[in-house]
């Protein structure tokens, strides 16, 4: 079908070319800072140079030097000060412009919203008034302010722009000049501070000014300009009746409902219409039998229809008995070629039960194309069940009538046996059933139908509407009143039941959460439970932030989700100000994360972050309440877990301190004891030298000497222990002779072995063992000392060396005694620091010897262990590798 | 308390140790000179010409090893070094630098006197005795004959050389390095296993109880010593 020049169209163009209305020139850019105002001012100067009268209506220089310089040469009209909350806000003074009547007036920021109290809510309306008065206007505009591009821009930049202008205003502009700047240069300008950014938006702006975003916006603005050129070309051809390569005349229709999808459908249809160069209509179908009474929905519908108009559609409301019938009828009448509907939201079984509009459309559409636009998931709350009336409106009324019919049938069967007053109960039943299951309307219908049927079928004379007994009139009235009352009561009950169901769902979810939390053992578990419960319950990704000083850090997140720095900033703000922040709040709404501070009576224990991948998906107010309840529980659980950890650590610290104190006390005692004898002996010898007998003197001297040696050994042990602990021991490995080691150890023990028999057995030709000789001697001294300490006088201690026959080959040295033995539980613990077998009490010594030995043997990559000897006593075994390890 | 006429220089930065040594040595008839650091020590040797120097390794200005080295550049005065138990490397270094023996702090006066005696005796009897005897162990150098309780012991040449070195320096410690160098040669200075095996064999041959050596005493980490006074 060829498009002929539309007479309306022609008229419009003629009018457009008439000089009666002012011409609008828009300087279009893709972001703040590309230089639109600057270009506008330059153009103004050029005009002025040509002798044209140019004034400045409202130009925002943001104190930039270059811009101010350009403004300087032009006449500036004073601004109007609008009082708002005791603050004077400067706005464009429209009257001043009208009085002045310049040829061109410069008005910056086309999409600006005026302060409340101004003549028009939006500046573009001011401009329209000026244009109407025949004055030309130059203005500046960023591409994202266009209504039809709003959601695309939001998708690309993650920023929702609130100040928008209808597209038709752009379309009606007589000239558009695209001010373009490569994104890289813009970023440079941003860094140099040449771009004006309002402070509070700085964080969101960082996100906005990314190269990817800027490039996308730039493309949008360029494409828009190109489309316009296309349009201009087309209109040129139209007016000259040139049949051109224009698209087949498509006409689109989009069906509107109060659903939140509608806006998206509208915008998508607008874009489709643009691409197809088609007219389009936005239609709302009002079901005559069920008018939309909900004021919220009505307002929504109105808004959407207006939006459609603004975007260039013809909006209208049509009436009909069913949506698909009405739409298709209209479509056929008006040569609609394509109908746009939204993809179904409900689960499939509900559709089968209820009947889907889409299916109906498709079946009945004939040669009209049906475009099904995808709806993003999550528009409906996952926790709230939608309508639970199973029937379409017509169906319900039919069911109500059906119930009446059944009651009538029954009544007819038994009317001979019962008084009509009893038969009326049947209709009561059907009315109640209708009220409970079918809704107010159907129940009223069943009441009316019931009364009529009752009269007609069950009250003599049968099959007439006459009434033989007037008392039945009362019955009718009562029946009717009862039906009314019941139906409204049940309607209320139903609503309450729905609310209760919702509360119950919330409560049970909360119960699940607190039950799981109460069994969680530590902080990590608690956090994991919180994350999994919340992400399941809300269908979103979750992050938990815990405090670290003044800031918060990310503690745990849902799998595959990691908050970026902006989101961390949102969480930090929420923590520092103890208020929710992020998406859906008043603070930093551009972020994709909603942060809820976790509060307890002791303060803020952390921040809970909910992240939605879907930009259009906001939490309902019920969900927000539930989230707050979850947050409370979580806060308590986290606090509890943290406190438990703290308590544990405090306990540990206490235990460690106790141990340290005991240790120090023990060492102090052991160091001081020898000094007692030494000091005692020396002072005695000093003060009592005359009165002391020779043997006593000798005895004191011997005691003092032995104690001095003992003290020396203790000091040596402590030093060795310290060295081993700090890793300061350097091994000098050299081939060593086991027999030599044993002999040297015995030599060092000196008098201490005097009371025992020592038997040494090292085979001839026993190989040399790589070792640090001095250290291994020390080991042997310690082990032998231990054996001596715990063995009775004159008992035998045997030292034997042999080779182990395992793969690597190791030398084994065994020291066996016939002493008191070690309890099997303690066999490993005797090698611990400061361990002392509790029996016999007369044994002294700090208990470092074996532990030092173990340390030394381990540095040699050997082993030392003890086991009980058959027949009493202990065997301590030392193994040393024959091949020295590097 | 007779005056032996012998002079001893005590070098230690600790006043208390100097006091003790002065008392003990004076009681033995020595004339005691003192120095508190390396500088003073060198001057004191020059000025006072002691017969023996007791030198602490842990001096404040430059360490005892350096003092030993410098002294040995022009003096043969016997030097006994004092050091702590763990500083084996220092002891070895000092001994290799020319010190004659060492004492580990704390030590007894008896030990000190014994070491001093040995060291000064050696100096006194520079003459090459053909026969050296310690207890039952007798070595006849001219006949290359070693006997224990008059019973001849058959030794390999290496064992003989080791024993000879030790017996000629009876009572004095010989470091591993010195032994290896003098018995095998400079190239064998680090061949510890040779020394160990030979000592072990020697002990089995000459010691009444090889597991409790009487003559051949191990100085752990440092070397060996033939016990001079049993």
PDB file of C-alpha atoms in Angstrom, chain A residues 200-310:
ATOM      1  CA  UNK A 200      26.258  15.167  45.717  1.00  0.00           C
ATOM      2  CA  UNK A 201      26.165  13.231  42.528  1.00  0.00           C
ATOM      3  CA  UNK A 202      29.911  12.798  42.320  1.00  0.00           C
ATOM      4  CA  UNK A 203      29.876   9.120  43.111  1.00  0.00           C
ATOM      5  CA  UNK A 204      27.216   8.302  40.611  1.00  0.00           C
ATOM      6  CA  UNK A 205      28.929  10.521  38.099  1.00  0.00           C
ATOM      7  CA  UNK A 206      32.089   8.463  38.373  1.00  0.00           C
ATOM      8  CA  UNK A 207      30.043   5.569  37.202  1.00  0.00           C
ATOM      9  CA  UNK A 208      28.442   7.672  34.507  1.00  0.00           C
ATOM     10  CA  UNK A 209      31.656   8.999  33.060  1.00  0.00           C
ATOM     11  CA  UNK A 210      33.013   5.697  31.890  1.00  0.00           C
ATOM     12  CA  UNK A 211      34.248   5.365  28.379  1.00  0.00           C
ATOM     13  CA  UNK A 212      31.743   2.676  27.484  1.00  0.00           C
ATOM     14  CA  UNK A 213      28.829   4.772  28.662  1.00  0.00           C
ATOM     15  CA  UNK A 214      30.015   7.870  26.925  1.00  0.00           C
ATOM     16  CA  UNK A 215      30.511   6.060  23.675  1.00  0.00           C
ATOM     17  CA  UNK A 216      27.042   4.578  23.827  1.00  0.00           C
ATOM     18  CA  UNK A 217      25.480   7.935  24.563  1.00  0.00           C
ATOM     19  CA  UNK A 218      27.423   9.539  21.807  1.00  0.00           C
ATOM     20  CA  UNK A 219      26.162   6.962  19.388  1.00  0.00           C
ATOM     21  CA  UNK A 220      22.619   7.576  20.519  1.00  0.00           C
ATOM     22  CA  UNK A 221      22.842  11.283  19.965  1.00  0.00           C
ATOM     23  CA  UNK A 222      24.447  10.902  16.580  1.00  0.00           C
ATOM     24  CA  UNK A 223      21.902   8.357  15.548  1.00  0.00           C
ATOM     25  CA  UNK A 224      19.075  10.579  16.647  1.00  0.00           C
ATOM     26  CA  UNK A 225      20.404  13.400  14.587  1.00  0.00           C
ATOM     27  CA  UNK A 226      20.715  11.087  11.631  1.00  0.00           C
ATOM     28  CA  UNK A 227      17.165   9.869  12.042  1.00  0.00           C
ATOM     29  CA  UNK A 228      16.030  13.437  12.010  1.00  0.00           C
ATOM     30  CA  UNK A 229      17.847  14.104   8.828  1.00  0.00           C
ATOM     31  CA  UNK A 230      16.141  11.082   7.441  1.00  0.00           C
ATOM     32  CA  UNK A 231      12.796  12.463   8.548  1.00  0.00           C
ATOM     33  CA  UNK A 232      13.498  15.797   7.039  1.00  0.00           C
ATOM     34  CA  UNK A 233      14.385  14.187   3.816  1.00  0.00           C
ATOM     35  CA  UNK A 234      11.245  12.164   3.876  1.00  0.00           C
ATOM     36  CA  UNK A 235       9.045  15.124   4.597  1.00  0.00           C
ATOM     37  CA  UNK A 236      10.709  17.010   1.823  1.00  0.00           C
ATOM     38  CA  UNK A 237       9.889  14.245  -0.518  1.00  0.00           C
ATOM     39  CA  UNK A 238       6.411  14.040   0.830  1.00  0.00           C
ATOM     40  CA  UNK A 239       5.511  17.619   0.276  1.00  0.00           C
ATOM     41  CA  UNK A 240       6.754  17.375  -3.215  1.00  0.00           C
ATOM     42  CA  UNK A 241       4.751  14.190  -3.595  1.00  0.00           C
ATOM     43  CA  UNK A 242       7.787  12.231  -4.541  1.00  0.00           C
ATOM     44  CA  UNK A 243       6.988   8.605  -4.107  1.00  0.00           C
ATOM     45  CA  UNK A 244      10.033   7.362  -2.493  1.00  0.00           C
ATOM     46  CA  UNK A 245      11.524   4.338  -0.974  1.00  0.00           C
ATOM     47  CA  UNK A 246       9.534   4.648   2.165  1.00  0.00           C
ATOM     48  CA  UNK A 247       8.436   1.730   4.213  1.00  0.00           C
ATOM     49  CA  UNK A 248       5.060   0.140   3.752  1.00  0.00           C
ATOM     50  CA  UNK A 249       2.544   1.965   5.844  1.00  0.00           C
ATOM     51  CA  UNK A 250       2.640   0.120   9.099  1.00  0.00           C
ATOM     52  CA  UNK A 251       0.308   0.953  11.910  1.00  0.00           C
ATOM     53  CA  UNK A 252       1.075  -0.317  15.380  1.00  0.00           C
ATOM     54  CA  UNK A 253      -1.153  -0.811  18.342  1.00  0.00           C
ATOM     55  CA  UNK A 254      -0.036  -1.443  21.870  1.00  0.00           C
ATOM     56  CA  UNK A 255      -2.413  -2.584  24.549  1.00  0.00           C
ATOM     57  CA  UNK A 256      -2.085  -0.925  27.936  1.00  0.00           C
ATOM     58  CA  UNK A 257      -2.792  -2.353  31.347  1.00  0.00           C
ATOM     59  CA  UNK A 258      -2.034  -1.027  34.822  1.00  0.00           C
ATOM     60  CA  UNK A 259       0.830  -3.488  35.097  1.00  0.00           C
ATOM     61  CA  UNK A 260       4.309  -2.041  35.693  1.00  0.00           C
ATOM     62  CA  UNK A 261       5.272  -3.510  32.339  1.00  0.00           C
ATOM     63  CA  UNK A 262       3.172  -1.007  30.503  1.00  0.00           C
ATOM     64  CA  UNK A 263       5.757   1.738  30.470  1.00  0.00           C
ATOM     65  CA  UNK A 264       8.303  -0.522  28.977  1.00  0.00           C
ATOM     66  CA  UNK A 265       5.856  -1.694  26.362  1.00  0.00           C
ATOM     67  CA  UNK A 266       5.124   1.875  25.407  1.00  0.00           C
ATOM     68  CA  UNK A 267       8.718   2.788  24.942  1.00  0.00           C
ATOM     69  CA  UNK A 268       9.492  -0.342  23.036  1.00  0.00           C
ATOM     70  CA  UNK A 269       6.575   0.267  20.737  1.00  0.00           C
ATOM     71  CA  UNK A 270       7.751   3.785  20.145  1.00  0.00           C
ATOM     72  CA  UNK A 271      11.126   2.477  19.079  1.00  0.00           C
ATOM     73  CA  UNK A 272       9.539  -0.138  16.879  1.00  0.00           C
ATOM     74  CA  UNK A 273       7.365   2.529  15.351  1.00  0.00           C
ATOM     75  CA  UNK A 274      10.404   4.640  14.673  1.00  0.00           C
ATOM     76  CA  UNK A 275      12.199   1.819  12.983  1.00  0.00           C
ATOM     77  CA  UNK A 276       9.242   0.912  10.876  1.00  0.00           C
ATOM     78  CA  UNK A 277       8.391   4.564  10.332  1.00  0.00           C
ATOM     79  CA  UNK A 278       4.905   3.726  11.464  1.00  0.00           C
ATOM     80  CA  UNK A 279       2.052   5.404  13.217  1.00  0.00           C
ATOM     81  CA  UNK A 280       1.191   3.887  16.458  1.00  0.00           C
ATOM     82  CA  UNK A 281      -1.672   3.790  18.904  1.00  0.00           C
ATOM     83  CA  UNK A 282      -1.847   3.105  22.596  1.00  0.00           C
ATOM     84  CA  UNK A 283      -5.103   1.570  23.612  1.00  0.00           C
ATOM     85  CA  UNK A 284      -6.604   0.868  26.966  1.00  0.00           C
ATOM     86  CA  UNK A 285      -9.515  -1.508  27.016  1.00  0.00           C
ATOM     87  CA  UNK A 286     -12.074  -0.930  29.682  1.00  0.00           C
ATOM     88  CA  UNK A 287     -14.115  -4.017  30.379  1.00  0.00           C
ATOM     89  CA  UNK A 288     -17.607  -2.717  30.559  1.00  0.00           C
ATOM     90  CA  UNK A 289     -18.737  -5.285  33.037  1.00  0.00           C
ATOM     91  CA  UNK A 290     -15.783  -4.704  35.271  1.00  0.00           C
ATOM     92  CA  UNK A 291     -14.709  -1.103  35.326  1.00  0.00           C
ATOM     93  CA  UNK A 292     -11.397  -0.239  36.924  1.00  0.00           C
ATOM     94  CA  UNK A 293     -12.322   1.244  40.267  1.00  0.00           C
ATOM     95  CA  UNK A 294      -8.981   1.216  41.988  1.00  0.00           C
ATOM     96  CA  UNK A 295      -7.802   4.829  41.973  1.00  0.00           C
ATOM     97  CA  UNK A 296      -4.169   3.828  41.994  1.00  0.00           C
ATOM     98  CA  UNK A 297      -4.623   1.816  38.855  1.00  0.00           C
ATOM     99  CA  UNK A 298      -6.718   4.476  37.221  1.00  0.00           C
ATOM    100  CA  UNK A 299      -4.059   7.031  37.829  1.00  0.00           C
ATOM    101  CA  UNK A 300      -1.478   4.687  36.432  1.00  0.00           C
ATOM    102  CA  UNK A 301      -3.458   4.104  33.300  1.00  0.00           C
ATOM    103  CA  UNK A 302      -3.913   7.806  32.842  1.00  0.00           C
ATOM    104  CA  UNK A 303      -0.233   8.398  33.247  1.00  0.00           C
ATOM    105  CA  UNK A 304       0.687   5.725  30.779  1.00  0.00           C
ATOM    106  CA  UNK A 305      -1.723   7.031  28.188  1.00  0.00           C
ATOM    107  CA  UNK A 306      -0.236  10.466  28.593  1.00  0.00           C
ATOM    108  CA  UNK A 307       3.242   9.084  28.255  1.00  0.00           C
ATOM    109  CA  UNK A 308       2.226   7.387  25.047  1.00  0.00           C
ATOM    110  CA  UNK A 309       0.924  10.653  23.710  1.00  0.00           C
ATOM    111  CA  UNK A 310       4.117  12.375  24.604  1.00  0.00           C
TER     112      UNK A 310
END
